[in-house]
Coordinates of C-alpha atoms in Angstrom, one line a residue:
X1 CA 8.3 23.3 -11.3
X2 CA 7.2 20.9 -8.8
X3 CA 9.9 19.4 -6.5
X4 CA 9.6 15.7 -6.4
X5 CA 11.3 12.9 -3.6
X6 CA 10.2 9.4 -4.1
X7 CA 11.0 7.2 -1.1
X8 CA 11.2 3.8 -2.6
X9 CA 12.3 4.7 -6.3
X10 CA 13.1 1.2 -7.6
X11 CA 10.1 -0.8 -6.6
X12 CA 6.6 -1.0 -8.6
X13 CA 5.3 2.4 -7.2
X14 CA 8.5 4.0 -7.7
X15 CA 9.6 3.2 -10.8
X16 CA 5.8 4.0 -12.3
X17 CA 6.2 7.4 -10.4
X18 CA 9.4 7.9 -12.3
X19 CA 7.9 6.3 -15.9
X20 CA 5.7 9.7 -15.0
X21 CA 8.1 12.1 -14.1
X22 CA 10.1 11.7 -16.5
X23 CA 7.6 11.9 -19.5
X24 CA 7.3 15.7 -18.3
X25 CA 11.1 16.5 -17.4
X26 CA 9.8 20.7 -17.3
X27 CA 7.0 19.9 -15.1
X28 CA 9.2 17.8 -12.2
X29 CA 12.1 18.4 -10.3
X30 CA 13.6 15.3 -8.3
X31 CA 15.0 16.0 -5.0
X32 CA 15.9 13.0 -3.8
X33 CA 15.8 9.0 -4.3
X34 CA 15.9 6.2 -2.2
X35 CA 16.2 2.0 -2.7
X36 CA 17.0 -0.3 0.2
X37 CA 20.1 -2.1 -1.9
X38 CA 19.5 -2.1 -5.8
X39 CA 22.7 0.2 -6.8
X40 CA 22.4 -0.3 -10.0
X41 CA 18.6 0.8 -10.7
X42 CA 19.0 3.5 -8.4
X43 CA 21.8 4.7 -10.2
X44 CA 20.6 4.6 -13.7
X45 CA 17.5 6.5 -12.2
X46 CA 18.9 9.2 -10.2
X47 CA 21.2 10.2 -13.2
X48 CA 18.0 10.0 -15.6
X49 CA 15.9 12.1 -13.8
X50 CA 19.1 14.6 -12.9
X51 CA 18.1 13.9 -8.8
X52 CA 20.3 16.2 -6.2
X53 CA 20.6 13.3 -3.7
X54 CA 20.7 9.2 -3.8
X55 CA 20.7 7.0 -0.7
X56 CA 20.5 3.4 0.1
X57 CA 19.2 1.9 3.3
X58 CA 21.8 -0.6 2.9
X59 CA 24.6 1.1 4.5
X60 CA 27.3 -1.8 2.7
X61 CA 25.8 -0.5 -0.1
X62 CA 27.1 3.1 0.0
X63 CA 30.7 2.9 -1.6
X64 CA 28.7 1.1 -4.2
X65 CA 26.6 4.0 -4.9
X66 CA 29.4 6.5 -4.4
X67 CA 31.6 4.3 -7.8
X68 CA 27.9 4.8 -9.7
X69 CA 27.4 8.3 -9.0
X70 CA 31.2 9.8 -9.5
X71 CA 31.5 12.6 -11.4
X72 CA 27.5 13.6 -11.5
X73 CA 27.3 15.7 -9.2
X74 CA 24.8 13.6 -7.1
X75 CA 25.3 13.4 -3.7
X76 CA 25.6 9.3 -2.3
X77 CA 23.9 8.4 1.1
X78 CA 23.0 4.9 3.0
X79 CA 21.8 3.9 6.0
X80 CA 18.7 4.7 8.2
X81 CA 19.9 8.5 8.9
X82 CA 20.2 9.4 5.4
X83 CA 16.9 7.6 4.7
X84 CA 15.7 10.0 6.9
X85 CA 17.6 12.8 5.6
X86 CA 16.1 12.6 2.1
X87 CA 12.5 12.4 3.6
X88 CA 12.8 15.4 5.3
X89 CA 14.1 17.4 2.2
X90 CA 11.2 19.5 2.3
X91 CA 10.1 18.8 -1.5
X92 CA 6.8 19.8 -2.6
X93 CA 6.1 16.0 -2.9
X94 CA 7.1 13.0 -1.5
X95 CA 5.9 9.3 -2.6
X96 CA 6.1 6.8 0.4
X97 CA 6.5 3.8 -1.2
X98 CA 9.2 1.9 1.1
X99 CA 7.4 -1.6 2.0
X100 CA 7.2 -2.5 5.5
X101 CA 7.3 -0.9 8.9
X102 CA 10.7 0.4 7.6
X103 CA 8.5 2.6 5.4
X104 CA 7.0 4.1 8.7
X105 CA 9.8 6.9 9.7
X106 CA 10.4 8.1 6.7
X107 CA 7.0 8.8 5.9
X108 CA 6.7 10.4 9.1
X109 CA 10.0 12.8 8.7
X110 CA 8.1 13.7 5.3
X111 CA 5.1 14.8 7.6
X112 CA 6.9 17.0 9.9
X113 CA 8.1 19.3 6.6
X114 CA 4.8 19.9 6.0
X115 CA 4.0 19.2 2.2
X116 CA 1.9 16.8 0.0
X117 CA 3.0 12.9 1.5
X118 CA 1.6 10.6 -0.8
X119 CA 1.0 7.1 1.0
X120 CA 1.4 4.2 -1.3
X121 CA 2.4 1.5 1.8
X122 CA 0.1 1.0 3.8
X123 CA 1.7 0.4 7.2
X124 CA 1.7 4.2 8.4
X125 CA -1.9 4.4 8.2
X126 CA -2.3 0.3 9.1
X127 CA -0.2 0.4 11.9
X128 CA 0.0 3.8 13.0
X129 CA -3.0 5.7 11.9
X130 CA -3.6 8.1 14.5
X131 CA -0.1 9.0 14.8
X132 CA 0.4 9.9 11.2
X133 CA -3.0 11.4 11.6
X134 CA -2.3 13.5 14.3
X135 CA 1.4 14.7 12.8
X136 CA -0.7 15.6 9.6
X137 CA -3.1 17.6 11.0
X138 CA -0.3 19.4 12.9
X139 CA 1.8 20.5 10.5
X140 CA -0.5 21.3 7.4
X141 CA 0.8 18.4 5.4
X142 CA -1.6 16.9 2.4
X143 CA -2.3 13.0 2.5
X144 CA -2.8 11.6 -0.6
X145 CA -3.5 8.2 -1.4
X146 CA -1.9 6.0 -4.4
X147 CA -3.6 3.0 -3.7
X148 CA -6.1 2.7 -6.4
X149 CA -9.0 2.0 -4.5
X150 CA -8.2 4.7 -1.9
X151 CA -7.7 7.2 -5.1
X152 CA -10.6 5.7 -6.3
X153 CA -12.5 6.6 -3.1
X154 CA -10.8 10.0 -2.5
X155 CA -12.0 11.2 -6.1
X156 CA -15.6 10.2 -5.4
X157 CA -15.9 11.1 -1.4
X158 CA -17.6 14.1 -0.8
X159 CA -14.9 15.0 2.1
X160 CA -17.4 18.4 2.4
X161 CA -20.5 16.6 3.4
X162 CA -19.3 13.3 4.3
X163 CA -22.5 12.8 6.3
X164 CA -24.0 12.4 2.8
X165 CA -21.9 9.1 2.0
X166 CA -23.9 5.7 3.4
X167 CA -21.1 3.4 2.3
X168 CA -17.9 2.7 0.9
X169 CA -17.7 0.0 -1.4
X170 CA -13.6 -1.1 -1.6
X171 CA -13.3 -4.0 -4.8
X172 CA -10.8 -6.8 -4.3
X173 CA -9.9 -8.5 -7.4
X174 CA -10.0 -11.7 -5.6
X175 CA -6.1 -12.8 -6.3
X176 CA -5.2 -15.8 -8.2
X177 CA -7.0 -18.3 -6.0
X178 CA -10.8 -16.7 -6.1
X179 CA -12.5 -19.8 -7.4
X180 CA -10.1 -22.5 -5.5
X181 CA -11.3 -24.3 -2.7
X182 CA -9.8 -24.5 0.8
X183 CA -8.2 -28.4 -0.5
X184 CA -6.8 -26.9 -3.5
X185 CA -5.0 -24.3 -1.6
X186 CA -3.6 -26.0 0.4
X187 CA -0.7 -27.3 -2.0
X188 CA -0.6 -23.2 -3.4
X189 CA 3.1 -23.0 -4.5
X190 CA 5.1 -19.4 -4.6
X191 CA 4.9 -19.2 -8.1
X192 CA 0.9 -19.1 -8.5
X193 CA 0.7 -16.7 -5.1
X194 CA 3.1 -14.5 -6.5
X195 CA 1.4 -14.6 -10.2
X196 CA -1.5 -12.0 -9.8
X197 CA -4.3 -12.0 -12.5
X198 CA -4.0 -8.1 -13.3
X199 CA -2.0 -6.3 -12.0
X200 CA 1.9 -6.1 -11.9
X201 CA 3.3 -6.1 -8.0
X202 CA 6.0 -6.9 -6.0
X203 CA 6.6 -10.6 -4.1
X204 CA 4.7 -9.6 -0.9
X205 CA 2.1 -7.4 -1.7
X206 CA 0.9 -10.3 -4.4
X207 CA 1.2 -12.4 -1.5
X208 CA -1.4 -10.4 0.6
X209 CA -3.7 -10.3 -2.7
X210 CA -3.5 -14.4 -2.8
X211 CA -4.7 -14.8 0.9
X212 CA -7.1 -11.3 0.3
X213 CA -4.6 -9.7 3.5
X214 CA -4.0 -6.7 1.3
X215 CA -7.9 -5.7 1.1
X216 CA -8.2 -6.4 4.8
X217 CA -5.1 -3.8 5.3
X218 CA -7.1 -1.2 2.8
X219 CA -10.3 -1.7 5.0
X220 CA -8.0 -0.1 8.1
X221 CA -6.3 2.3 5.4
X222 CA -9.9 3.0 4.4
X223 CA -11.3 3.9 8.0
X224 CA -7.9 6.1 8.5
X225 CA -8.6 8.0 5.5
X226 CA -12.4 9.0 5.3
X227 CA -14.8 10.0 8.2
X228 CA -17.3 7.1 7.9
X229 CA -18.0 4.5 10.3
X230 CA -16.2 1.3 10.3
X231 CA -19.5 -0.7 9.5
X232 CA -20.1 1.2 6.5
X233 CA -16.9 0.5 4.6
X234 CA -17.9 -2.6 2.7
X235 CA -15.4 -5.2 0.4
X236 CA -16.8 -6.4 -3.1
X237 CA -14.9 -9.1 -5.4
X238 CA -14.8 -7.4 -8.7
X239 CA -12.1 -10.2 -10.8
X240 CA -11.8 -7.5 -13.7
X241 CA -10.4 -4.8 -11.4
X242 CA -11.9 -2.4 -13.8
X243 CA -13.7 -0.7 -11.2
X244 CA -11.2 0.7 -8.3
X245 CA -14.1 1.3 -5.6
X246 CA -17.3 2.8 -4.9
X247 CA -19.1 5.7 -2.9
X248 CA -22.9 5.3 -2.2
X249 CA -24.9 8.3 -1.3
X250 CA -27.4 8.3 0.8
X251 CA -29.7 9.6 -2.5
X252 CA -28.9 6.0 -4.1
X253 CA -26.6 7.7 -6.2
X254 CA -23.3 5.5 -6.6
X255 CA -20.3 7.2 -7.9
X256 CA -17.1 5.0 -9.1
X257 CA -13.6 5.1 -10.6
X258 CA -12.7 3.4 -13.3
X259 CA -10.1 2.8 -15.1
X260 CA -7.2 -0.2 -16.7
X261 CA -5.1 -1.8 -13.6
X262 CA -2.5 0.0 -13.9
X263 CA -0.8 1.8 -10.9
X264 CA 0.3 5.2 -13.0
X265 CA -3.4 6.4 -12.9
X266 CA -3.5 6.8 -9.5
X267 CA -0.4 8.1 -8.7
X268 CA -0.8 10.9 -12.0
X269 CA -3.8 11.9 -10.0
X270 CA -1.3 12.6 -7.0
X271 CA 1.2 14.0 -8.9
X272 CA -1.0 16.6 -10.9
X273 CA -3.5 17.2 -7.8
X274 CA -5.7 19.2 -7.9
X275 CA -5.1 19.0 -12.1
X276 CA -5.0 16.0 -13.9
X277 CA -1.7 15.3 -15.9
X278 CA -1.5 12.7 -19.3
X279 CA -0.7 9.6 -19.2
X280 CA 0.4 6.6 -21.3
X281 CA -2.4 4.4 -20.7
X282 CA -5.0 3.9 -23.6
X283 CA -8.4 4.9 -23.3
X284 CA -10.7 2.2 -21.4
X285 CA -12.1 0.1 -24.0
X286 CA -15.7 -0.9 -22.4
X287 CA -17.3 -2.6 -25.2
X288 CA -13.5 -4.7 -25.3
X289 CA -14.1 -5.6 -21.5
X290 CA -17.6 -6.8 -22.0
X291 CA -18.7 -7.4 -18.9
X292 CA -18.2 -6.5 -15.3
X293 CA -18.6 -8.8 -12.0
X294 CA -19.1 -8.4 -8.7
X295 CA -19.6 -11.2 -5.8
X296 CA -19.7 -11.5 -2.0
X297 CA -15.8 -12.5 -0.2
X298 CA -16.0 -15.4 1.0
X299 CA -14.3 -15.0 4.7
X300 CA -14.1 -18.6 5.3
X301 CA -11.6 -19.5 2.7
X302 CA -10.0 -15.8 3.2
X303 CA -10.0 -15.4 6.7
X304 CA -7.8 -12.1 6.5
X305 CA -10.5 -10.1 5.6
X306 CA -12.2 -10.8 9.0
X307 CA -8.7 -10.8 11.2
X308 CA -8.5 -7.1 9.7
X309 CA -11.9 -5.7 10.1
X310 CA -11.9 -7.6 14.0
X311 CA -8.0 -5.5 14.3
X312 CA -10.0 -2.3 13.2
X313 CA -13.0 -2.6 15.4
X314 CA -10.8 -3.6 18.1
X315 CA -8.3 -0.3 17.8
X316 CA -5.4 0.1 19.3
X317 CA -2.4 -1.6 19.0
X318 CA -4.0 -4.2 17.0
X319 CA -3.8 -3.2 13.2
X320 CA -0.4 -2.9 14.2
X321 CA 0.0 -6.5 15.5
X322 CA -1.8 -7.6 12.6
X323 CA 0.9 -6.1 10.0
X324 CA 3.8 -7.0 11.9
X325 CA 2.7 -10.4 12.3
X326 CA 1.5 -10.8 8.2
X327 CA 4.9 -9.1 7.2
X328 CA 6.6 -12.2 8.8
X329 CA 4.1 -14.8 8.0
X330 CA 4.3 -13.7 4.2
X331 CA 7.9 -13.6 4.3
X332 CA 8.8 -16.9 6.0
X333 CA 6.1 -18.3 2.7
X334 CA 8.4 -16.2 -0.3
X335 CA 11.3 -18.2 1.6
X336 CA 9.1 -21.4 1.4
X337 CA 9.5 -22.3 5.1
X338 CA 5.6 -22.3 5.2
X339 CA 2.3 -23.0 3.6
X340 CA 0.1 -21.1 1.9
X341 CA -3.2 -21.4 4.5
X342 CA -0.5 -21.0 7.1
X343 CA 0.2 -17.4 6.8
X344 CA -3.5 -16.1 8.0
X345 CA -2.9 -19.0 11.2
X346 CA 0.5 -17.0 12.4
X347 CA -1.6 -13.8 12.1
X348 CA -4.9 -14.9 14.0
X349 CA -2.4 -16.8 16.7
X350 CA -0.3 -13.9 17.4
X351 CA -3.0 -11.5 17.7
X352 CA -4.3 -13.9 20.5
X353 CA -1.1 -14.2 21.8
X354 CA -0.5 -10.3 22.5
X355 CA -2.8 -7.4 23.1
X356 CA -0.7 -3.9 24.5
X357 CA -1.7 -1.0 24.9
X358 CA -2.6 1.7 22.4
X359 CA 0.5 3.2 20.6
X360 CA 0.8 6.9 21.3
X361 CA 4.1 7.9 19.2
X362 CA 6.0 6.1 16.2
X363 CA 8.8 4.4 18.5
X364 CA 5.6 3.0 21.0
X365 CA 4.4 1.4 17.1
X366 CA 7.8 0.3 16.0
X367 CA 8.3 -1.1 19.9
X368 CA 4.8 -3.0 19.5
X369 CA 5.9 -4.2 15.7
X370 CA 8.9 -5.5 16.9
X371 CA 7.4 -7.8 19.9
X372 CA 4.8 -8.6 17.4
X373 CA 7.2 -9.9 15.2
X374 CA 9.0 -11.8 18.0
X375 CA 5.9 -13.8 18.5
X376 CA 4.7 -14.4 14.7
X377 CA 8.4 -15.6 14.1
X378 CA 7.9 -18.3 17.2
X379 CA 4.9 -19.5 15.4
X380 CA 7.0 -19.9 11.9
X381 CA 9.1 -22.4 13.6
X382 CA 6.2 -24.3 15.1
X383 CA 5.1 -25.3 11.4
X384 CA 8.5 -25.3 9.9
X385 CA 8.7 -29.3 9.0

C-alpha cells in the first residue's frame, strides 16, 4: 500500500488526486491533507479517505478543524509549521499542489524526506529551479510532473539519450481570448478570463491561460525538467487541447500524448508510476473530435510568452521576479482593481525595475519574491483609477 500526502487537497489538483485515491481505497494510504482555510472540504475529505493528519494554513482556522475532526481519530493542525509538518511526513508520495510561492517550502520539506514529490505548481521549479533541483539530486527524491504537458513530455522524452531529442513542442490551448484582438481585450471582464474553453481550473491559473502567462511559466518548468536547450523548447496553439505536447527526434520521428483535458490522466500516471492505474475517463473518441489544430502564438497580443522565455534566457533571479510579480498582477485583476492587458505591463515593468542576484537557497527566493511583490504591488496602484 502506497502512502499518500497531498499538499493542497481541496483545490482542482487535489481533489482529482483524491477522486483517484479513493476509487482504489486498498491501493492508497493517506498520510496527511492540507487546505489553506476550507474546513469544511477538508474535513469531509480527510474522514473519507480515513487520513492520519489534517492541517490548515489558516491558523484561525484550527479550532474549526479540531469541532470537524472530534472523535475520528485524526489529528488537527494550522499554521505554516504544521504545513510543514505534514510535508515532511515521509510518505511514499506527496502531491504539491499549494498555489503560490506558499507552495514553495512545503514542497521543499517533501524533498528533504527523500521520496516521489510530484510538482503540480509550478513556482518551485519557476522560481526556484536549481534549488529544488539541487535538494532533489541530493537526497534521492523522484520529481514527477502533473502538469499535462510536462507528463506529456516526460512519457515521450527519452531521459536516456536525451541528445537524441531536437525539440520540445509544449501546446497552449490558447485561453478564451485566442481569436480576440488587442481592442477587444481590452474591455475582458473576470468572468470570460476566468471561463477557460476546456479545461476546469482554479481563478488564477485560468487567469494565466487568458493572458497565455501559464505556458510562459511551463516554458521555465519545461527547461527545469528536461536537459535540452532553451532554444529548442518550442510553444504551439493547439485550441482542442487534445494533444498535451510533443517530443521531436532528431530521426523526424515525433512522439505525442494524447488524451481528454482532464487533469486525472496525468496525475494517475504519477500516482501508478512506473504502472499505469484506471481511470474514469472514457476512451478518446478521435473520429468524435474530428479534427486537430495547431497555429503559431502570437507574442504580440500575448506578450507573457516572450517576458517568460526573456526571464529564462536571462537566469537567475528572474523567473522568480517574473512569478512574484504575475501572482500580484493576476490577483489585484480577480479583485477587479485592474485590466485585463494590464497584468502582462506590472510584470514586464517590475522586471525592469529590479534585477538581484541569483538566489542560492529557498529563503534568498522567498526574500527576492517578496521585494518583487513590493514593487509589482506599487505598479497596481499606479493604474488603480
Amino acid at each position: 500500500m502506497k502512502t499518500v500526502t497531498i499538499l493542497g487537497a481541496t483545490g482542482s489538483v487535489g481533489t482529482s488526486t483524491l477522486d483517484l485515491i479513493e476509487r482504489e481505497p486498498d491501493r492508497f494510504r493517506v498520510v496527511a491533507l492540507t487546505a489553506n482555510c476550507d474546513v469544511a472540504k477538508l474535513a469531509a475529505a480527510a474522514i473519507r479517505t480515513r487520513a492520519e493528519f489534517a492541517v490548515v494554513a489558516d491558523e484561525g482556522c484550527l479550532p474549526e478543524l479540531r469541532e470537524a475532526l472530534a472523535g475520528t481519530g485524526i489529528r488537527a493542525g494550522g499554521g505554516a509549521d504544521a504545513i510543514a509538518e505534514a510535508a515532511a511526513s515521509g510518505a511514499d508520495w506527496t502531491m504539491g499542489a499549494i498555489v503560490g510561492c506558499a507552495g514553495l517550502k512545503p514542497v521543499m520539506a517533501a524533498i528533504e524526506q527523500g521520496g516521489t514529490v510530484v510538482i503540480a505548481n509550478k513556482e518551485p521549479l519557476v522560481s526556484a529551479g536549481d534549488v529544488i533541483l539541487a535538494a532533489a539530486k541530493r537526497t534521492g527524491a523522484t520529481l514527477l510532473p502533473a502538469d499535462s504537458e510536462h507528463n506529456a513530455i516526460f512519457q515521450c522524452f527519452d531521459a536516456t539519450r536525451p541528445e537524441r531529442v531536437r525539440r520540445i513542442i509544449l501546446t497552449c490551448s490558447g485561453g478564451p481570448f485566442r481569436d480576440w484582438t488587442i481592442e477587444q481585450m481590452r474591455g475582458v471582464t473576470l468572468e470570460q478570463a476566468v471561463k477557460h474553453p476546456n479545461w476546469s481550473m482554479g481563478a488564477k491559473i485560468s487567469v494565466d491561460s487568458a493572458t497565455c502567462m501559464n505556458k510562459g511559466l511551463e516554458l521555465i518548468e519545461a527547461a527545469r525538467l528536461f536537459p535540452i536547450p532553451h532554444d529548442r523548447i518550442e510553444i504551439v496553439i493547439h485550441p482542442q487541447s487534445v494533444v498535451h505536447s510533443l517530443v521531436d527526434y532528431v530521426d523526424g520521428s515525433v512522439l505525442a500524448q494524447l488524451g481528454p483535458p482532464d487533469m486525472r490522466t496525468p496525475i494517475a500516471h504519477t500516482l501508478a508510476w512506473p504502472d499505469r492505474m484506471a481511470t474514469p475517463m472514457a476512451p478518446l473518441d478521435l473520429v468524435g473530435i474530428g479534427r486537430l489544430d495547431f497555429e503559431a502564438p502570437d507574442p504580440v497580443r500575448f506578450p507573457a510568452m516572450r517576458l517568460a522565455r526573456e526571464a529564462l534566457d536571462a537566469g537567475g533571479a528572474r523567473p522568480a521576479i517574473l512569478n512574484a510579480a504575475n501572482e500580484v498582477a493576476v490577483e489585484a485583476f480577480l479583485k477587479r482593481r485592474i485590466c485585463f492587458l494590464e497584468i502582462a505591463a506590472i510584470v514586464e515593468d517590475t522586471l525592469m525595475r529590479y534585477d538581484p542576484a541569483a538566489p542560492d537557497s529557498v529563503d534568498a527566493v522567498l526574500a527576492i519574491d517578496a521585494e518583487a511583490r513590493i514593487l509589482a504591488g506599487k505598479r497596481v496602484e499606479d493604474c488603480v483609477v
